Coordinates of C-alpha atoms in Angstrom, one line a residue:
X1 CA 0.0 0.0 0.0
X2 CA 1.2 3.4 -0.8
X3 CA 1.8 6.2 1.2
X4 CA -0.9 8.2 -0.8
X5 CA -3.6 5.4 -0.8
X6 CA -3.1 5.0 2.9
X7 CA -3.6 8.6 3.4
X8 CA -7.1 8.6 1.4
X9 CA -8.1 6.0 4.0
X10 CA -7.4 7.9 6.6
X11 CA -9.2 10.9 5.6
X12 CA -12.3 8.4 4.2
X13 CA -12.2 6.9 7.5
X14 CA -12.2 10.3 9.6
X15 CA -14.8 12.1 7.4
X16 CA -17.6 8.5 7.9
X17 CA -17.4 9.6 11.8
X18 CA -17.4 13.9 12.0
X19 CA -18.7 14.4 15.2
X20 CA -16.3 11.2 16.6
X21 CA -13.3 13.1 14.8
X22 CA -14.3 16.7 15.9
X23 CA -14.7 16.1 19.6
X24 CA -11.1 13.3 19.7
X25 CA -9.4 17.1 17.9
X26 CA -10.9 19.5 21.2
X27 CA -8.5 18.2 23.6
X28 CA -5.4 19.1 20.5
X29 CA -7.1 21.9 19.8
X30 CA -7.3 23.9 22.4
X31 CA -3.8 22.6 23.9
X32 CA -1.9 24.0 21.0
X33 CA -3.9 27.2 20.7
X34 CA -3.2 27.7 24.5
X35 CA 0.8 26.5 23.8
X36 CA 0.7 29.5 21.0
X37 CA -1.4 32.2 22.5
X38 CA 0.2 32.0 26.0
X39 CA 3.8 32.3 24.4
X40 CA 2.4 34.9 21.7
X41 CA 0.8 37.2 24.4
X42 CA 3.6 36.8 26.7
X43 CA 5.8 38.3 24.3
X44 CA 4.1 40.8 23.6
X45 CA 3.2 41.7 27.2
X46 CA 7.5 42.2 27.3
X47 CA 8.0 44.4 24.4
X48 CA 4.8 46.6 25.7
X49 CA 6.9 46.9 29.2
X50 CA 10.2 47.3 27.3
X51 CA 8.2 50.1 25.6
X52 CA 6.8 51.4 28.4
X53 CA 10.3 51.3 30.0
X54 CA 11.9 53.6 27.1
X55 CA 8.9 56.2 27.9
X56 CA 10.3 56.3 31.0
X57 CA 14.1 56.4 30.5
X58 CA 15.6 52.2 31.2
X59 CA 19.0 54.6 32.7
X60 CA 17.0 56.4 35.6
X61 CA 17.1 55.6 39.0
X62 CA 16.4 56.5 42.9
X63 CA 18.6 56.8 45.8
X64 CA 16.8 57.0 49.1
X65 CA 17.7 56.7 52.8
X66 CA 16.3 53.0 53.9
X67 CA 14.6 54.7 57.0
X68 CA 13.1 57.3 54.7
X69 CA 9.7 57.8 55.9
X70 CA 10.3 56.4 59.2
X71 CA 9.4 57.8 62.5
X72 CA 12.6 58.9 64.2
X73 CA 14.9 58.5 61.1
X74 CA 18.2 59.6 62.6
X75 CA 19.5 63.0 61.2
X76 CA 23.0 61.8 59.7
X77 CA 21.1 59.2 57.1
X78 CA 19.0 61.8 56.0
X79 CA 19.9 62.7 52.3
X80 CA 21.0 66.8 51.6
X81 CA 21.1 68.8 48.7
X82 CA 25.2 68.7 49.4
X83 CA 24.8 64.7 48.8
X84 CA 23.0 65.4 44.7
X85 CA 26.0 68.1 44.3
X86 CA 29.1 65.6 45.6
X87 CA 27.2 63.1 43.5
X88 CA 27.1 64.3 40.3
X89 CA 30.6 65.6 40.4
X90 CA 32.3 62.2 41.7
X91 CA 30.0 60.1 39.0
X92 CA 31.0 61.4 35.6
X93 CA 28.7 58.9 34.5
X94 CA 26.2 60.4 35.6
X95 CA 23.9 62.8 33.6
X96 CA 21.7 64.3 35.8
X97 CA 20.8 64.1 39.3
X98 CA 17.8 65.8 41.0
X99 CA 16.4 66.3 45.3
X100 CA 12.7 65.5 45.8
X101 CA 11.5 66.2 49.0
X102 CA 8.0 65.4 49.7
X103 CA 5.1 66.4 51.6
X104 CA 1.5 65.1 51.9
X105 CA -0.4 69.1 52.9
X106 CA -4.2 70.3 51.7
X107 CA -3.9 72.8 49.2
X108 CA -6.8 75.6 48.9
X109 CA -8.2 77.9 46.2
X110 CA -11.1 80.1 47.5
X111 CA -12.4 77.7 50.3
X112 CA -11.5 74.6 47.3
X113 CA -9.5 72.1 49.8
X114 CA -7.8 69.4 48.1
X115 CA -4.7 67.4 49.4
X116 CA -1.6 66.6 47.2
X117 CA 1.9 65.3 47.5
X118 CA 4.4 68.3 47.2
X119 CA 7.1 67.9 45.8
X120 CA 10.4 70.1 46.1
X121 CA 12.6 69.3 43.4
X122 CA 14.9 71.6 40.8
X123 CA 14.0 72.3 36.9
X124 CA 15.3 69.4 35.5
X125 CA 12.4 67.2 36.6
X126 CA 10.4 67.3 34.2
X127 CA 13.5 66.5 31.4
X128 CA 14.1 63.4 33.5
X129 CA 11.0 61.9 34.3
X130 CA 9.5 63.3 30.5
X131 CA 6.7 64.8 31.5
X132 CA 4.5 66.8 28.5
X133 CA 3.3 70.1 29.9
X134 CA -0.4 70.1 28.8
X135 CA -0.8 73.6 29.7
X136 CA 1.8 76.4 30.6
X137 CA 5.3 75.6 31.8
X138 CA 7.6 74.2 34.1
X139 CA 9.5 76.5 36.7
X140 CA 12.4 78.3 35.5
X141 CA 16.5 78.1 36.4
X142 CA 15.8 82.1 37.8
X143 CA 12.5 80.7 40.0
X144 CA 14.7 77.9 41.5
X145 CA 17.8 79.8 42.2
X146 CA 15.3 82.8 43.6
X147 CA 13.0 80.5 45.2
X148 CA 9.6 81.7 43.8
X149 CA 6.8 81.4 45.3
X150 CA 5.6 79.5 42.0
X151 CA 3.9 75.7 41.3
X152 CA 2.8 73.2 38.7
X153 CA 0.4 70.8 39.5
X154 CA -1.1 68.2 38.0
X155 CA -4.0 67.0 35.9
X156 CA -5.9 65.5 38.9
X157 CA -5.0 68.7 41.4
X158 CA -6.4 70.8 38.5
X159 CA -9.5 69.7 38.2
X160 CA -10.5 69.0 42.1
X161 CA -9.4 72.7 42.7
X162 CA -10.3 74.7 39.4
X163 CA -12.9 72.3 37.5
X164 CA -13.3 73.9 33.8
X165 CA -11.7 77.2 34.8
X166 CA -8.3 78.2 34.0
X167 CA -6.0 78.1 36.8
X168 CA -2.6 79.4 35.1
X169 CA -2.0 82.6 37.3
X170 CA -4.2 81.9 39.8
X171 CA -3.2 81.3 43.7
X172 CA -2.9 78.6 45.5
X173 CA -2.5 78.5 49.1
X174 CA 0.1 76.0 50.6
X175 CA 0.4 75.8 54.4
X176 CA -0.6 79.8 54.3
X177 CA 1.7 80.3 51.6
X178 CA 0.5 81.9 48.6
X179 CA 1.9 79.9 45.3
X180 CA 1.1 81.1 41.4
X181 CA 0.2 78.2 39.3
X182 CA 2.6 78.7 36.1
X183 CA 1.8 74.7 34.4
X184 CA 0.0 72.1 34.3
X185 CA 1.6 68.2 34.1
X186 CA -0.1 65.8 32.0
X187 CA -0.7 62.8 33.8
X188 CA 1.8 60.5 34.1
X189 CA 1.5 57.4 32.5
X190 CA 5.1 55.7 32.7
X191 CA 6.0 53.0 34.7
X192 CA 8.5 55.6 36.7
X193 CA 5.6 57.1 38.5
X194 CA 5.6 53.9 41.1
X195 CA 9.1 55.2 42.2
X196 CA 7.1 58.5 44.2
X197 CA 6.8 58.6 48.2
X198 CA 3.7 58.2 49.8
X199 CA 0.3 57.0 48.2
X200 CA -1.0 57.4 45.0
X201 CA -2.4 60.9 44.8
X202 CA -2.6 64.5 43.0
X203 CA 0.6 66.2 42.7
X204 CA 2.0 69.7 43.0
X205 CA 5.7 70.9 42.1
X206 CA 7.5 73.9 43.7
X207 CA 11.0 74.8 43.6
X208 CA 13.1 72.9 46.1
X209 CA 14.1 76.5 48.2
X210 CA 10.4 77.4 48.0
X211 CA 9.6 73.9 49.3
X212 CA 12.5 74.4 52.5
X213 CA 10.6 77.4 53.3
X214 CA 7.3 76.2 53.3
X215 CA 7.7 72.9 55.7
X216 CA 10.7 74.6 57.7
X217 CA 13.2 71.0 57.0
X218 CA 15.9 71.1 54.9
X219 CA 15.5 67.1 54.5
X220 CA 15.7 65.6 51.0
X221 CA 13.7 62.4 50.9
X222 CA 15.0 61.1 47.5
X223 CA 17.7 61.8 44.9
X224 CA 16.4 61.1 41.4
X225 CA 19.3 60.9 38.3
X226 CA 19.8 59.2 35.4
X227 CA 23.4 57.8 33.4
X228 CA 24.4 58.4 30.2
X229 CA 24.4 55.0 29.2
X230 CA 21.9 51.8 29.9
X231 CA 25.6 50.1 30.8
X232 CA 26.6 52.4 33.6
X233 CA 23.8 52.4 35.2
X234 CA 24.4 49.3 38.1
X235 CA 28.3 50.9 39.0
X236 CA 26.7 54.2 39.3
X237 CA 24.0 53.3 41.6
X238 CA 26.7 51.0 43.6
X239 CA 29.2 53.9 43.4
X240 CA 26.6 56.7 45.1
X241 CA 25.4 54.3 47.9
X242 CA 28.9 53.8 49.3
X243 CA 29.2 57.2 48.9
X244 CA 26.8 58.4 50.6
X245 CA 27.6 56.1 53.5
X246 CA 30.8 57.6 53.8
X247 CA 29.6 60.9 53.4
X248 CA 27.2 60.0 56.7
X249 CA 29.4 57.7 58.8
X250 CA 27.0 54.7 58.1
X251 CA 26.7 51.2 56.7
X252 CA 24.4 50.1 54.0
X253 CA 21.7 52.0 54.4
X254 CA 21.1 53.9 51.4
X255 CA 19.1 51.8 48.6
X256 CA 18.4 52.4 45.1
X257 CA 15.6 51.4 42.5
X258 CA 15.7 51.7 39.1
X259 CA 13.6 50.5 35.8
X260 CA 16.0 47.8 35.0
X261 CA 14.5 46.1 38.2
X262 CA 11.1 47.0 37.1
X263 CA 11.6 45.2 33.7
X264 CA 13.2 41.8 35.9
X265 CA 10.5 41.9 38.7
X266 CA 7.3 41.9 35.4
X267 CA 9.4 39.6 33.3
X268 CA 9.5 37.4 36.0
X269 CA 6.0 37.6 36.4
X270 CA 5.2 37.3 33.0
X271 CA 7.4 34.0 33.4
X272 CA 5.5 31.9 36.0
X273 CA 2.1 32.9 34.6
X274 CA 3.5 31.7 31.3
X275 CA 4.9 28.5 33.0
X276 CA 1.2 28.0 34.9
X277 CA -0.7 28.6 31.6
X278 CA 1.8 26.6 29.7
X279 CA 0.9 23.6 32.6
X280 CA -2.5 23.7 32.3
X281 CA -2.1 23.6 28.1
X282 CA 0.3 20.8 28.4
X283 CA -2.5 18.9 30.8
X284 CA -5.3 19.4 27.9
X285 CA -2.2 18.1 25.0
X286 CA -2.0 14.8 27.6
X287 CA -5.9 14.3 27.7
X288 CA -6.3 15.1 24.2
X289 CA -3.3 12.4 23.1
X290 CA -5.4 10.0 25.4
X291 CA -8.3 10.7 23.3
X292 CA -6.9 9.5 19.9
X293 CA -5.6 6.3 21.8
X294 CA -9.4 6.0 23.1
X295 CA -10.6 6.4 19.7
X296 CA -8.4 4.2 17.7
X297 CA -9.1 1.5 20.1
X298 CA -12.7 2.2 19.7
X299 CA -12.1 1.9 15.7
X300 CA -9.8 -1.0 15.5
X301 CA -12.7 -3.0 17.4
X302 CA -15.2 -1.6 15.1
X303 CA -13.1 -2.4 12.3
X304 CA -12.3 -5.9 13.0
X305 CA -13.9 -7.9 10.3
X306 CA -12.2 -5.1 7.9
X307 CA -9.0 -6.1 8.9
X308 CA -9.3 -9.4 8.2
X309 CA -11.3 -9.3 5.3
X310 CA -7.9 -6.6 4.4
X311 CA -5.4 -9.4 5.1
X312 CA -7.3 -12.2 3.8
X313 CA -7.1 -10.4 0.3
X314 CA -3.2 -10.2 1.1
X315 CA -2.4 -7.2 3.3
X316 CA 0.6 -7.4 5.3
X317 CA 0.8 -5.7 9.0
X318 CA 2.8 -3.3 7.6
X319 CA 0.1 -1.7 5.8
X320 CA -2.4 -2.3 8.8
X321 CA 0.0 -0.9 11.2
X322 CA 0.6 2.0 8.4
X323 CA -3.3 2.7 7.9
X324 CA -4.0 3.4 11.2
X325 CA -1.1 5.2 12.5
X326 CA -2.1 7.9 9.4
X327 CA -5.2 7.9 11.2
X328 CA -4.3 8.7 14.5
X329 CA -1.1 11.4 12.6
X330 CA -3.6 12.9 10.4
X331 CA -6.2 13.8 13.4
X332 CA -3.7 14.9 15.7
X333 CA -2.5 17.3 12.8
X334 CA -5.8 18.5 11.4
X335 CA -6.3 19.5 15.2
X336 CA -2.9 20.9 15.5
X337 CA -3.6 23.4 12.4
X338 CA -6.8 24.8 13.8
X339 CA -5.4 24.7 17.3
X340 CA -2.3 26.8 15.6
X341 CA -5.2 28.9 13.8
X342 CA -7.1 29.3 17.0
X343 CA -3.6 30.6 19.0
X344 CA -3.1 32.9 16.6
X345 CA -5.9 34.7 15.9
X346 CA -6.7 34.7 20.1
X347 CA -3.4 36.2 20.3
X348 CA -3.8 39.1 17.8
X349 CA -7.1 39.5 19.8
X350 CA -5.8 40.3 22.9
X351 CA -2.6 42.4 21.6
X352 CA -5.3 44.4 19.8
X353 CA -7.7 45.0 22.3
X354 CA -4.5 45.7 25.1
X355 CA -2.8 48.0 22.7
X356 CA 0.5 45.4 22.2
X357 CA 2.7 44.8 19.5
X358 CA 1.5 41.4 18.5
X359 CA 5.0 39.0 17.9
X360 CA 4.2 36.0 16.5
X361 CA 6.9 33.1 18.0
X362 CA 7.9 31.0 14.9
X363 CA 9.6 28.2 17.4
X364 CA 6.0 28.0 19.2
X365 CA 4.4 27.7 16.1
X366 CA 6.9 24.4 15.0
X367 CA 6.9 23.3 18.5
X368 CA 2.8 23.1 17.9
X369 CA 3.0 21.3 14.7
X370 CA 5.5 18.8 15.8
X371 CA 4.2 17.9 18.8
X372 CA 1.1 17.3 17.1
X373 CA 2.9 15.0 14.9
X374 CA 4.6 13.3 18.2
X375 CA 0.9 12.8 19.9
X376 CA -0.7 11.3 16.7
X377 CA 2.6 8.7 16.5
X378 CA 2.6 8.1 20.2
X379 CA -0.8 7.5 21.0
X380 CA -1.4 5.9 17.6
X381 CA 1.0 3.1 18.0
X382 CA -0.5 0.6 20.0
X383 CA -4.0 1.0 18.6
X384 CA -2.1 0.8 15.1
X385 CA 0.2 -2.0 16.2
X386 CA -3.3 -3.9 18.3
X387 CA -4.9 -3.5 14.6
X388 CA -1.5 -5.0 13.0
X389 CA -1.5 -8.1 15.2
X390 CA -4.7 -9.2 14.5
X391 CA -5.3 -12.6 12.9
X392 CA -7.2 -12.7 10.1
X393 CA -9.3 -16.3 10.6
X394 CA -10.1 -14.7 14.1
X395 CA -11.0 -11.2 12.3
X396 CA -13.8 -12.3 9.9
X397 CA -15.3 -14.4 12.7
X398 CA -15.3 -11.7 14.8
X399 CA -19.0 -10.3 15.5

């Protein structure tokens, strides 16, 4: 028997029983669209955080105090403006390096009260966390150095204060301080923002002198920079902590964070829930293998009298064995293509409707279609081999 005869069989055989053949292809089917759409989508979900991570800067970082925040934190860890200035010029590496002190107050606008984080901090901020300015500006070199009684805020602080009015020029009163409002920040959408102090709220920006003023403390809660280069980056960070502890008198206790550890901490995420999903796919693969060994068995016993009429006539069990291991080959592969078909197009759904670049992974897709192949030949075998073995005298007797 041929290669191509055996082949028609297969397909005459698998089309006299549709409903047999569709449900033995679920368990494939859905295991190798899972296989494809996990690894598909979890691509994706990286390059949308790598992208996300270039919005931000992937060369920033934050130094910070590890008692920062803490009741009692003892005056020589503190961070100073001194610290940013002895910084930047010991670190050639570094390109820019920014105080933010921080303060959680109630800002008012003719009897309006809303609270805000506010922030202290030099010009340069909104260069290195690129920020858009949806309306007006950021404060000036002259405003810092003079210490202007300016602010920006943000989206948020904008519209619990001023609503639809326009609140460039108008006052704001912080801790009895009258501020002018010069800008407005868009809001901020990179994955730096999780970096700020204190909870997630509305933010205001003064200059850092202004700030010092206002709250009566000197204290800098965090020192915000960035390197030249991606590369410099982890001996730059290393370099300023052990700095700063000999700057203080202390040991180890400044930490850093930077984007780089973001990108780790989600791929590492995106990792187990990949390995989870990948589990559970793997499981309905199994079952659905299980299933064509089911089946076959079912068909060799239906077949029977076939098989011997077959080798009356003079087929070897070569040809039986060949006949139905096509069978079992050819539905694990029919299921494997729509399961491949199904992964894809699930995929392409979700990076569409999540706003990801949808990568396609070529070694998913050939790790689909052979172990489709591997499932039909594995779990074919012995129902192929049972059919093989039969004797024919016993065959045509059987009822």
């Amino acid at each position: 028997m041929s290669f191509l005869e055996g082949l028609r069989g297969a397909l005459f055989s698998l089309r006299t029983n549709k409903l047999r053949t569709g449900l033995t292809m679920l368990g494939i089917i859905i295991g190798i669209a899972a296989v494809i759409a996990v690894v598909t989508i979890g691509l994706g979900g990286k390059a949308a955080i790598m992208q996300e991570m270039e919005k931000s800067g992937v060369n920033l970082f934050v130094l910070y105090a590890k008692t920062v925040g803490q009741t009692g934190q003892a005056e020589g860890a503190r961070l100073t403006i001194q610290d940013g200035e002895s910084l930047k010029q010991a670190l050639p590496q570094v390109k820019m390096l920014l105080p933010a002190s921080i303060e959680y107050t109630a800002l008012e606008v003719n009897q309006k009260r809303s609270s805000a984080m506010i922030v202290g901090t030099t010009p340069e901020f909104a260069e290195l966390r690129r920020r858009d300015i949806s309306q007006g500006r950021f404060f000036s070199e002259e405003e810092f150095t003079a210490g202007r009684r300016v602010v920006v805020i943000d989206e948020t602080l904008r519209d619990s204060l001023f609503g639809a009015g326009n609140p460039l020029g108008q006052q704001v009163i912080v801790q009895n301080v009258p501020c002018r409002v010069i800008g407005i920040l868009a809001q901020d959408k990179s994955s730096f923002a999780q970096f700020d102090v204190g909870p997630k709220n509305a933010y205001a920006y003064i200059p850092w002198g202004t700030w010092s003023d206002i709250f009566h403390s000197t204290r800098v809660d965090q020192l915000e920079g960035a390197t030249y280069q991606e590369a410099d980056l982890e001996s730059a960070i290393s370099s300023a902590k052990r700095i700063l502890d000999v700057r203080h008198g202390t040991t180890n206790q400044y930490e850093a964070y930077n984007v780089q550890q973001l990108v780790q901490s989600a791929n590492k995420i995106t990792r187990i829930l990949t390995s989870i999903i990948g589990l559970v796919a793997g499981i309905s693969l199994l079952v659905g293998g299980i299933g064509i060994m089911n089946i076959m068995l079912v068909s060799v016993t239906e077949r029977t009298r076939e098989i011997g009429l077959r080798k009356a006539v003079g087929a070897k069990e070569r040809d039986i064995l060949t006949q139905f291991l096509l069978e079992a080959v050819v539905l694990s592969l029919i299921g494997g293509i729509m399961g491949i078909a199904l992964g894809i197009g699930s995929a392409l759904l979700v990076a569409y409707l999540l706003s990801w670049p949808p990568l396609l992974s070529g070694w998913a897709i050939l790790f689909a279609v052979s172990f489709s192949l591997g499932v039909g030949l594995f779990f074919g075998f012995y129902p192929a081999l049972k059919a093989a073995k039969l004797e024919p005298i016993t065959a045509l007797r059987y009822e």
